[in-house]
Amino acid sequence: MTSLVEIGAALAPLVIVAVLLVGFLWPAERSMPVAWLVAAVVAFAVWDMPLEWIMAASIGGALAAIEILWIVFGALVLLYTLMRSGAVDRINEGFASISEDRRVQVVLLGFFLATFIEGVAGFGTPAAVVAPLLLALGFPALAAVIAALVGHAVATVFGAVGTPIIVGYEQPLESVEPTIAAEGMTVGAYSASAGAWAAVFNAILGVLMPLFAVGMVVYFFGDPEERSLAPVTSVVPLCLFSGVAFGVPYALTAWFIGPELPSLFAAMVGGAVVVSVLRAGYLEPDDTWTFPPREEWPDYWVGTIEPGSDETDAAMGGEESMSLVRAWSPYVILVVLLIATRVIEPIADFLQGGPIAALDTGVGEFSIGPALEWSAILGTELGGAVDWAYVPGTWLVLSALLAIPLFRMDTDQVAGAWREAGSKIVSPLIALVFVIAMVEIMLETYSHVEADVVAAAAVPDGSMIVVLAEATASAIGPAYPMIAPAVGALGAFIAGSITVSNITFSAFQFEVAQTLGMPTQLLVGAQSIGAAIGNVIAIHNVIAALATVGLVGKTGRVIRLNLIPLAYYLIGGGLLTTLFVYVLFPTVF
């Protein structure tokens, strides 16, 4: 039986993350190296993990981080290319011109545009881009941040072209590959299937998210003397229709295409459907709701940038002559490329093919081809790879390159876009390398003793993650599905990233499910329920969004307000998970 000392030791790296990130508000690039060091010390002292295994696990984590950063870099290059060309401004103007009603603008920009940007860029980008655009339209700064954060939450499940699933699920679940293989599945196929269940959960819960975004803006930023939800009534049909218009293609894409496109495709299809309906004269509210006069706004609504000022006007100053079709075209190209590389089997097989050349050295075996692979790292059984040819980063970069002649961009514009994208990945580079290295150590702490029966008796029976999972399962038991989403939310709140939350807790959810005899795919999918909504209170995301509208120091106020959609999502997600596990799909692997 696992001792309290072993449980405490396994929990120590996560406690350090929570204390440093949340308690002392250290940035991730400072706190994650400390957490990695604690994990390494615990692995060495308690699990008797040799130093070469600790370093090998860390190197494998670093390779996974490089793969993530290639996706992030591609996503940011494409986004900043469109921003420099004026395409993003033109897309925003197209949405804003449809209606002057602030409630409708919340749906179109705070929900559809934010979910679209989440699908192509992720990593906190939607709120940082959409909040200043809403500010430019005349929203109070605080309202702009709330709308953007709440609106994009459902799309974070798949983040930047599937990163939270492709990497966030697959990387940690490699540790349970034999169990998955015994069911006739690869880790990639299993992750995609669990991601599909996550899409179902979040599509159901997400139907109400446009209504929540509108309701929070109306209630907290209407007449300061008389708060009321009455103005929401006339846009309930629009909000529910928008939730369904997003949720249906979202779930279908996850099931039938894969994890790269659900958020992107759902935002494009759902947004186009809703815009067409509004232009046809349907679902537009009879009255026009707006904010109180500027002079009645409380001081905490606004920051150093005034709505409608020169600074916000600059954010809207896109190229007026650009058509909407032209502005959207690089993303259409991206969708075509992603579908072709995943659905057309010969192309997919080629991009995931074997090595072209290999080199055996004293520190491991290196393979070069569609993937750059390092196996037998430092003489251990551990390995890692960067699947540069297949991951979405390559196709994001190609789409950005094709956008250059399409928008007739000059050298300065292109250089500025690439320079800005490059500068944005420095901090994530440090944070991701160390957090994934930490998780790899936690996952692999038992791997070195599997071939040595004698040594196995001297260390805890299972990795750090297994120890934590068994302790949790023992403490909570059959009620665990109710709190499974809360685990994901905790990870997102602490780390500020659904990808990092998934990397940290996906294997944990899998092990708990195995211990309790519950469907593993459902509990791994439920991890993304909480991780998605956890983004609305993630300190890093909130601070970044506030900074874009000149509203520094209101982090606590934003988090308190966003506890409302958080409570809905976690309670609803827990009930939904319990229903799926015990009633609807109890036989799913």
Tab-separated table of N, CA and C in Angstrom, residues 138-239:
chain	number	residue	atom	x	y	z
A	138	GLY	N	-15.625	50.474	-28.655
A	138	GLY	CA	-16.282	51.272	-27.619
A	138	GLY	C	-16.648	50.521	-26.369
A	139	PHE	N	-16.159	49.276	-26.210
A	139	PHE	CA	-16.414	48.510	-25.001
A	139	PHE	C	-15.547	49.048	-23.856
A	140	PRO	N	-16.062	49.059	-22.631
A	140	PRO	CA	-15.179	49.296	-21.489
A	140	PRO	C	-14.072	48.246	-21.476
A	141	ALA	N	-12.880	48.630	-21.053
A	141	ALA	CA	-11.738	47.715	-21.098
A	141	ALA	C	-12.017	46.412	-20.353
A	142	LEU	N	-12.602	46.509	-19.159
A	142	LEU	CA	-12.858	45.313	-18.367
A	142	LEU	C	-13.883	44.413	-19.052
A	143	ALA	N	-14.906	44.999	-19.660
A	143	ALA	CA	-15.914	44.216	-20.380
A	143	ALA	C	-15.291	43.504	-21.581
A	144	ALA	N	-14.371	44.174	-22.258
A	144	ALA	CA	-13.707	43.578	-23.417
A	144	ALA	C	-12.912	42.347	-23.004
A	145	VAL	N	-12.220	42.429	-21.883
A	145	VAL	CA	-11.416	41.304	-21.396
A	145	VAL	C	-12.317	40.140	-20.988
A	146	ILE	N	-13.380	40.425	-20.249
A	146	ILE	CA	-14.311	39.370	-19.813
A	146	ILE	C	-14.912	38.658	-21.008
A	147	ALA	N	-15.403	39.426	-21.981
A	147	ALA	CA	-16.050	38.832	-23.158
A	147	ALA	C	-15.083	37.940	-23.931
A	148	ALA	N	-13.853	38.401	-24.104
A	148	ALA	CA	-12.880	37.633	-24.881
A	148	ALA	C	-12.454	36.362	-24.151
A	149	LEU	N	-12.256	36.450	-22.843
A	149	LEU	CA	-11.833	35.280	-22.077
A	149	LEU	C	-12.923	34.217	-22.015
A	150	VAL	N	-14.143	34.633	-21.683
A	150	VAL	CA	-15.246	33.677	-21.569
A	150	VAL	C	-15.612	33.122	-22.947
A	151	GLY	N	-15.608	33.981	-23.945
A	151	GLY	CA	-16.050	33.569	-25.273
A	151	GLY	C	-15.203	32.489	-25.910
A	152	HIS	N	-13.901	32.497	-25.652
A	152	HIS	CA	-13.038	31.554	-26.380
A	152	HIS	C	-12.814	30.239	-25.651
A	153	ALA	N	-13.368	30.088	-24.440
A	153	ALA	CA	-13.028	28.945	-23.593
A	153	ALA	C	-13.286	27.594	-24.259
A	154	VAL	N	-14.448	27.427	-24.883
A	154	VAL	CA	-14.806	26.116	-25.439
A	154	VAL	C	-13.832	25.682	-26.529
A	155	ALA	N	-13.234	26.641	-27.235
A	155	ALA	CA	-12.321	26.300	-28.333
A	155	ALA	C	-10.947	25.867	-27.849
A	156	THR	N	-10.617	26.143	-26.587
A	156	THR	CA	-9.280	25.807	-26.105
A	156	THR	C	-9.043	24.305	-26.007
A	157	VAL	N	-10.106	23.516	-26.043
A	157	VAL	CA	-9.955	22.057	-25.996
A	157	VAL	C	-8.988	21.579	-27.069
A	158	PHE	N	-9.058	22.188	-28.247
A	158	PHE	CA	-8.186	21.797	-29.355
A	158	PHE	C	-7.135	22.863	-29.651
A	159	GLY	N	-7.235	24.011	-29.002
A	159	GLY	CA	-6.191	25.024	-29.051
A	159	GLY	C	-5.688	25.324	-30.438
A	160	ALA	N	-4.387	25.530	-30.540
A	160	ALA	CA	-3.752	25.827	-31.827
A	160	ALA	C	-3.662	24.540	-32.635
A	161	VAL	N	-4.581	24.411	-33.591
A	161	VAL	CA	-4.667	23.260	-34.496
A	161	VAL	C	-4.376	21.928	-33.795
A	162	GLY	N	-5.062	21.704	-32.687
A	162	GLY	CA	-5.036	20.405	-32.036
A	162	GLY	C	-3.915	20.154	-31.051
A	163	THR	N	-3.106	21.158	-30.745
A	163	THR	CA	-1.945	20.959	-29.869
A	163	THR	C	-2.299	20.321	-28.524
A	164	PRO	N	-3.358	20.772	-27.818
A	164	PRO	CA	-3.652	20.167	-26.513
A	164	PRO	C	-3.974	18.677	-26.578
A	165	ILE	N	-4.399	18.204	-27.753
A	165	ILE	CA	-4.688	16.772	-27.911
A	165	ILE	C	-3.470	16.055	-28.495
A	166	ILE	N	-2.954	16.578	-29.599
A	166	ILE	CA	-1.838	15.926	-30.290
A	166	ILE	C	-0.632	15.783	-29.372
A	167	VAL	N	-0.353	16.815	-28.614
A	167	VAL	CA	0.783	16.791	-27.694
A	167	VAL	C	0.329	16.559	-26.255
A	168	GLY	N	-0.706	17.283	-25.842
A	168	GLY	CA	-1.137	17.233	-24.448
A	168	GLY	C	-1.629	15.874	-24.000
A	169	TYR	N	-2.240	15.118	-24.919
A	169	TYR	CA	-2.654	13.751	-24.595
A	169	TYR	C	-1.551	12.744	-24.939
A	170	GLU	N	-1.042	12.842	-26.163
A	170	GLU	CA	-0.135	11.803	-26.653
A	170	GLU	C	1.156	11.708	-25.839
A	171	GLN	N	1.742	12.859	-25.512
A	171	GLN	CA	3.028	12.830	-24.822
A	171	GLN	C	2.982	12.048	-23.511
A	172	PRO	N	2.087	12.369	-22.569
A	172	PRO	CA	2.071	11.601	-21.318
A	172	PRO	C	1.533	10.187	-21.470
A	173	LEU	N	0.639	9.968	-22.439
A	173	LEU	CA	0.041	8.643	-22.580
A	173	LEU	C	0.979	7.630	-23.229
A	174	GLU	N	2.126	8.100	-23.733
A	174	GLU	CA	3.142	7.157	-24.210
A	174	GLU	C	3.564	6.221	-23.089
A	175	SER	N	3.452	6.706	-21.830
A	175	SER	CA	3.858	5.880	-20.687
A	175	SER	C	2.934	4.680	-20.469
A	176	VAL	N	1.725	4.727	-21.014
A	176	VAL	CA	0.789	3.600	-20.865
A	176	VAL	C	0.523	2.950	-22.221
A	177	GLU	N	1.462	3.094	-23.136
A	177	GLU	CA	1.301	2.558	-24.491
A	177	GLU	C	1.006	1.069	-24.521
A	178	PRO	N	1.652	0.238	-23.675
A	178	PRO	CA	1.328	-1.200	-23.704
A	178	PRO	C	-0.135	-1.483	-23.380
A	179	THR	N	-0.698	-0.754	-22.423
A	179	THR	CA	-2.111	-0.948	-22.059
A	179	THR	C	-3.014	-0.562	-23.220
A	180	ILE	N	-2.698	0.554	-23.871
A	180	ILE	CA	-3.489	1.015	-25.017
A	180	ILE	C	-3.349	0.044	-26.186
A	181	ALA	N	-2.116	-0.404	-26.425
A	181	ALA	CA	-1.876	-1.341	-27.532
A	181	ALA	C	-2.628	-2.647	-27.337
A	182	ALA	N	-2.798	-3.061	-26.087
A	182	ALA	CA	-3.527	-4.300	-25.802
A	182	ALA	C	-4.979	-4.214	-26.239
A	183	GLU	N	-5.490	-3.004	-26.374
A	183	GLU	CA	-6.858	-2.790	-26.860
A	183	GLU	C	-6.907	-2.596	-28.372
A	184	GLY	N	-5.760	-2.788	-29.033
A	184	GLY	CA	-5.703	-2.671	-30.486
A	184	GLY	C	-5.648	-1.242	-30.999
A	185	MET	N	-5.151	-0.321	-30.191
A	185	MET	CA	-5.084	1.085	-30.586
A	185	MET	C	-3.656	1.598	-30.455
A	186	THR	N	-3.301	2.568	-31.289
A	186	THR	CA	-2.058	3.303	-31.082
A	186	THR	C	-2.339	4.449	-30.116
A	187	VAL	N	-1.280	5.031	-29.570
A	187	VAL	CA	-1.465	6.169	-28.672
A	187	VAL	C	-2.101	7.341	-29.425
A	188	GLY	N	-1.693	7.531	-30.679
A	188	GLY	CA	-2.276	8.614	-31.478
A	188	GLY	C	-3.760	8.416	-31.708
A	189	ALA	N	-4.159	7.195	-32.055
A	189	ALA	CA	-5.578	6.904	-32.286
A	189	ALA	C	-6.374	7.032	-31.001
A	190	TYR	N	-5.787	6.553	-29.911
A	190	TYR	CA	-6.463	6.669	-28.612
A	190	TYR	C	-6.660	8.133	-28.245
A	191	SER	N	-5.621	8.956	-28.433
A	191	SER	CA	-5.703	10.377	-28.086
A	191	SER	C	-6.761	11.084	-28.917
A	192	ALA	N	-6.819	10.757	-30.213
A	192	ALA	CA	-7.838	11.358	-31.074
A	192	ALA	C	-9.238	10.951	-30.626
A	193	SER	N	-9.390	9.686	-30.204
A	193	SER	CA	-10.689	9.212	-29.741
A	193	SER	C	-11.089	9.890	-28.437
A	194	ALA	N	-10.141	10.010	-27.503
A	194	ALA	CA	-10.430	10.718	-26.253
A	194	ALA	C	-10.739	12.186	-26.536
A	195	GLY	N	-10.040	12.755	-27.528
A	195	GLY	CA	-10.325	14.131	-27.927
A	195	GLY	C	-11.719	14.287	-28.505
A	196	ALA	N	-12.183	13.257	-29.207
A	196	ALA	CA	-13.543	13.295	-29.753
A	196	ALA	C	-14.577	13.310	-28.626
A	197	TRP	N	-14.318	12.504	-27.579
A	197	TRP	CA	-15.221	12.537	-26.422
A	197	TRP	C	-15.168	13.904	-25.737
A	198	ALA	N	-13.974	14.480	-25.664
A	198	ALA	CA	-13.846	15.825	-25.098
A	198	ALA	C	-14.662	16.826	-25.898
A	199	ALA	N	-14.687	16.643	-27.223
A	199	ALA	CA	-15.473	17.531	-28.077
A	199	ALA	C	-16.964	17.396	-27.791
A	200	VAL	N	-17.415	16.179	-27.566
A	200	VAL	CA	-18.833	15.960	-27.241
A	200	VAL	C	-19.189	16.655	-25.937
A	201	PHE	N	-18.376	16.420	-24.899
A	201	PHE	CA	-18.612	17.081	-23.613
A	201	PHE	C	-18.704	18.591	-23.776
A	202	ASN	N	-17.707	19.159	-24.433
A	202	ASN	CA	-17.614	20.613	-24.516
A	202	ASN	C	-18.599	21.212	-25.510
A	203	ALA	N	-18.986	20.447	-26.520
A	203	ALA	CA	-20.015	20.946	-27.435
A	203	ALA	C	-21.345	21.101	-26.704
A	204	ILE	N	-21.652	20.144	-25.829
A	204	ILE	CA	-22.899	20.221	-25.055
A	204	ILE	C	-22.841	21.388	-24.077
A	205	LEU	N	-21.760	21.473	-23.317
A	205	LEU	CA	-21.619	22.563	-22.348
A	205	LEU	C	-21.465	23.910	-23.049
A	206	GLY	N	-20.810	23.910	-24.196
A	206	GLY	CA	-20.509	25.150	-24.902
A	206	GLY	C	-21.699	25.832	-25.530
A	207	VAL	N	-22.827	25.128	-25.655
A	207	VAL	CA	-24.024	25.756	-26.218
A	207	VAL	C	-24.408	27.015	-25.445
A	208	LEU	N	-24.153	27.002	-24.142
A	208	LEU	CA	-24.539	28.149	-23.307
A	208	LEU	C	-23.447	29.208	-23.173
A	209	MET	N	-22.257	28.964	-23.707
A	209	MET	CA	-21.168	29.919	-23.484
A	209	MET	C	-21.382	31.282	-24.141
A	210	PRO	N	-21.964	31.376	-25.361
A	210	PRO	CA	-22.281	32.721	-25.873
A	210	PRO	C	-23.257	33.462	-24.964
A	211	LEU	N	-24.209	32.717	-24.390
A	211	LEU	CA	-25.181	33.330	-23.480
A	211	LEU	C	-24.497	33.814	-22.198
A	212	PHE	N	-23.550	33.034	-21.693
A	212	PHE	CA	-22.808	33.459	-20.509
A	212	PHE	C	-22.007	34.727	-20.798
A	213	ALA	N	-21.328	34.759	-21.948
A	213	ALA	CA	-20.519	35.933	-22.294
A	213	ALA	C	-21.389	37.179	-22.388
A	214	VAL	N	-22.524	37.058	-23.078
A	214	VAL	CA	-23.438	38.198	-23.204
A	214	VAL	C	-24.019	38.569	-21.849
A	215	GLY	N	-24.448	37.573	-21.085
A	215	GLY	CA	-25.053	37.843	-19.793
A	215	GLY	C	-24.115	38.563	-18.845
A	216	MET	N	-22.848	38.189	-18.851
A	216	MET	CA	-21.894	38.844	-17.959
A	216	MET	C	-21.636	40.288	-18.378
A	217	VAL	N	-21.558	40.529	-19.678
A	217	VAL	CA	-21.359	41.901	-20.149
A	217	VAL	C	-22.573	42.759	-19.819
A	218	VAL	N	-23.772	42.240	-20.072
A	218	VAL	CA	-24.993	43.002	-19.815
A	218	VAL	C	-25.177	43.270	-18.323
A	219	TYR	N	-24.983	42.241	-17.497
A	219	TYR	CA	-25.260	42.386	-16.063
A	219	TYR	C	-24.229	43.269	-15.361
A	220	PHE	N	-22.970	43.042	-15.652
A	220	PHE	CA	-21.923	43.763	-14.918
A	220	PHE	C	-21.534	45.093	-15.561
A	221	PHE	N	-21.953	45.327	-16.823
A	221	PHE	CA	-21.537	46.554	-17.487
A	221	PHE	C	-22.721	47.323	-18.068
A	222	GLY	N	-23.919	47.024	-17.553
A	222	GLY	CA	-25.088	47.827	-17.887
A	222	GLY	C	-25.169	49.016	-16.946
A	223	ASP	N	-26.354	49.461	-16.648
A	223	ASP	CA	-26.551	50.581	-15.735
A	223	ASP	C	-25.951	50.244	-14.368
A	224	PRO	N	-24.918	51.000	-13.918
A	224	PRO	CA	-24.275	50.682	-12.632
A	224	PRO	C	-25.219	50.773	-11.441
A	225	GLU	N	-26.307	51.549	-11.579
A	225	GLU	CA	-27.244	51.731	-10.464
A	225	GLU	C	-28.274	50.606	-10.378
A	226	GLU	N	-28.474	49.913	-11.493
A	226	GLU	CA	-29.532	48.888	-11.514
A	226	GLU	C	-29.104	47.723	-12.399
A	227	ARG	N	-28.430	46.764	-11.802
A	227	ARG	CA	-27.997	45.598	-12.553
A	227	ARG	C	-29.192	44.712	-12.870
A	228	SER	N	-29.236	44.243	-14.126
A	228	SER	CA	-30.371	43.431	-14.548
A	228	SER	C	-29.966	42.544	-15.718
A	229	LEU	N	-30.569	41.358	-15.774
A	229	LEU	CA	-30.362	40.450	-16.904
A	229	LEU	C	-31.490	40.556	-17.929
A	230	ALA	N	-32.422	41.477	-17.693
A	230	ALA	CA	-33.564	41.614	-18.602
A	230	ALA	C	-33.149	41.836	-20.057
A	231	PRO	N	-32.112	42.659	-20.344
A	231	PRO	CA	-31.735	42.861	-21.755
A	231	PRO	C	-31.217	41.610	-22.446
A	232	VAL	N	-30.915	40.571	-21.680
A	232	VAL	CA	-30.414	39.334	-22.293
A	232	VAL	C	-31.534	38.573	-22.988
A	233	THR	N	-32.759	38.757	-22.506
A	233	THR	CA	-33.896	37.968	-22.998
A	233	THR	C	-34.025	37.998	-24.511
A	234	SER	N	-33.890	39.168	-25.099
A	234	SER	CA	-34.129	39.287	-26.541
A	234	SER	C	-33.024	38.682	-27.401
A	235	VAL	N	-31.874	38.329	-26.795
A	235	VAL	CA	-30.804	37.712	-27.591
A	235	VAL	C	-30.589	36.249	-27.216
A	236	VAL	N	-31.455	35.699	-26.369
A	236	VAL	CA	-31.324	34.283	-26.018
A	236	VAL	C	-31.390	33.392	-27.265
A	237	PRO	N	-32.347	33.603	-28.191
A	237	PRO	CA	-32.365	32.761	-29.402
A	237	PRO	C	-31.065	32.846	-30.203
A	238	LEU	N	-30.521	34.067	-30.358
A	238	LEU	CA	-29.264	34.226	-31.095
A	238	LEU	C	-28.133	33.491	-30.390
A	239	CYS	N	-28.047	33.629	-29.072
A	239	CYS	CA	-26.969	32.990	-28.320
A	239	CYS	C	-27.047	31.470	-28.400
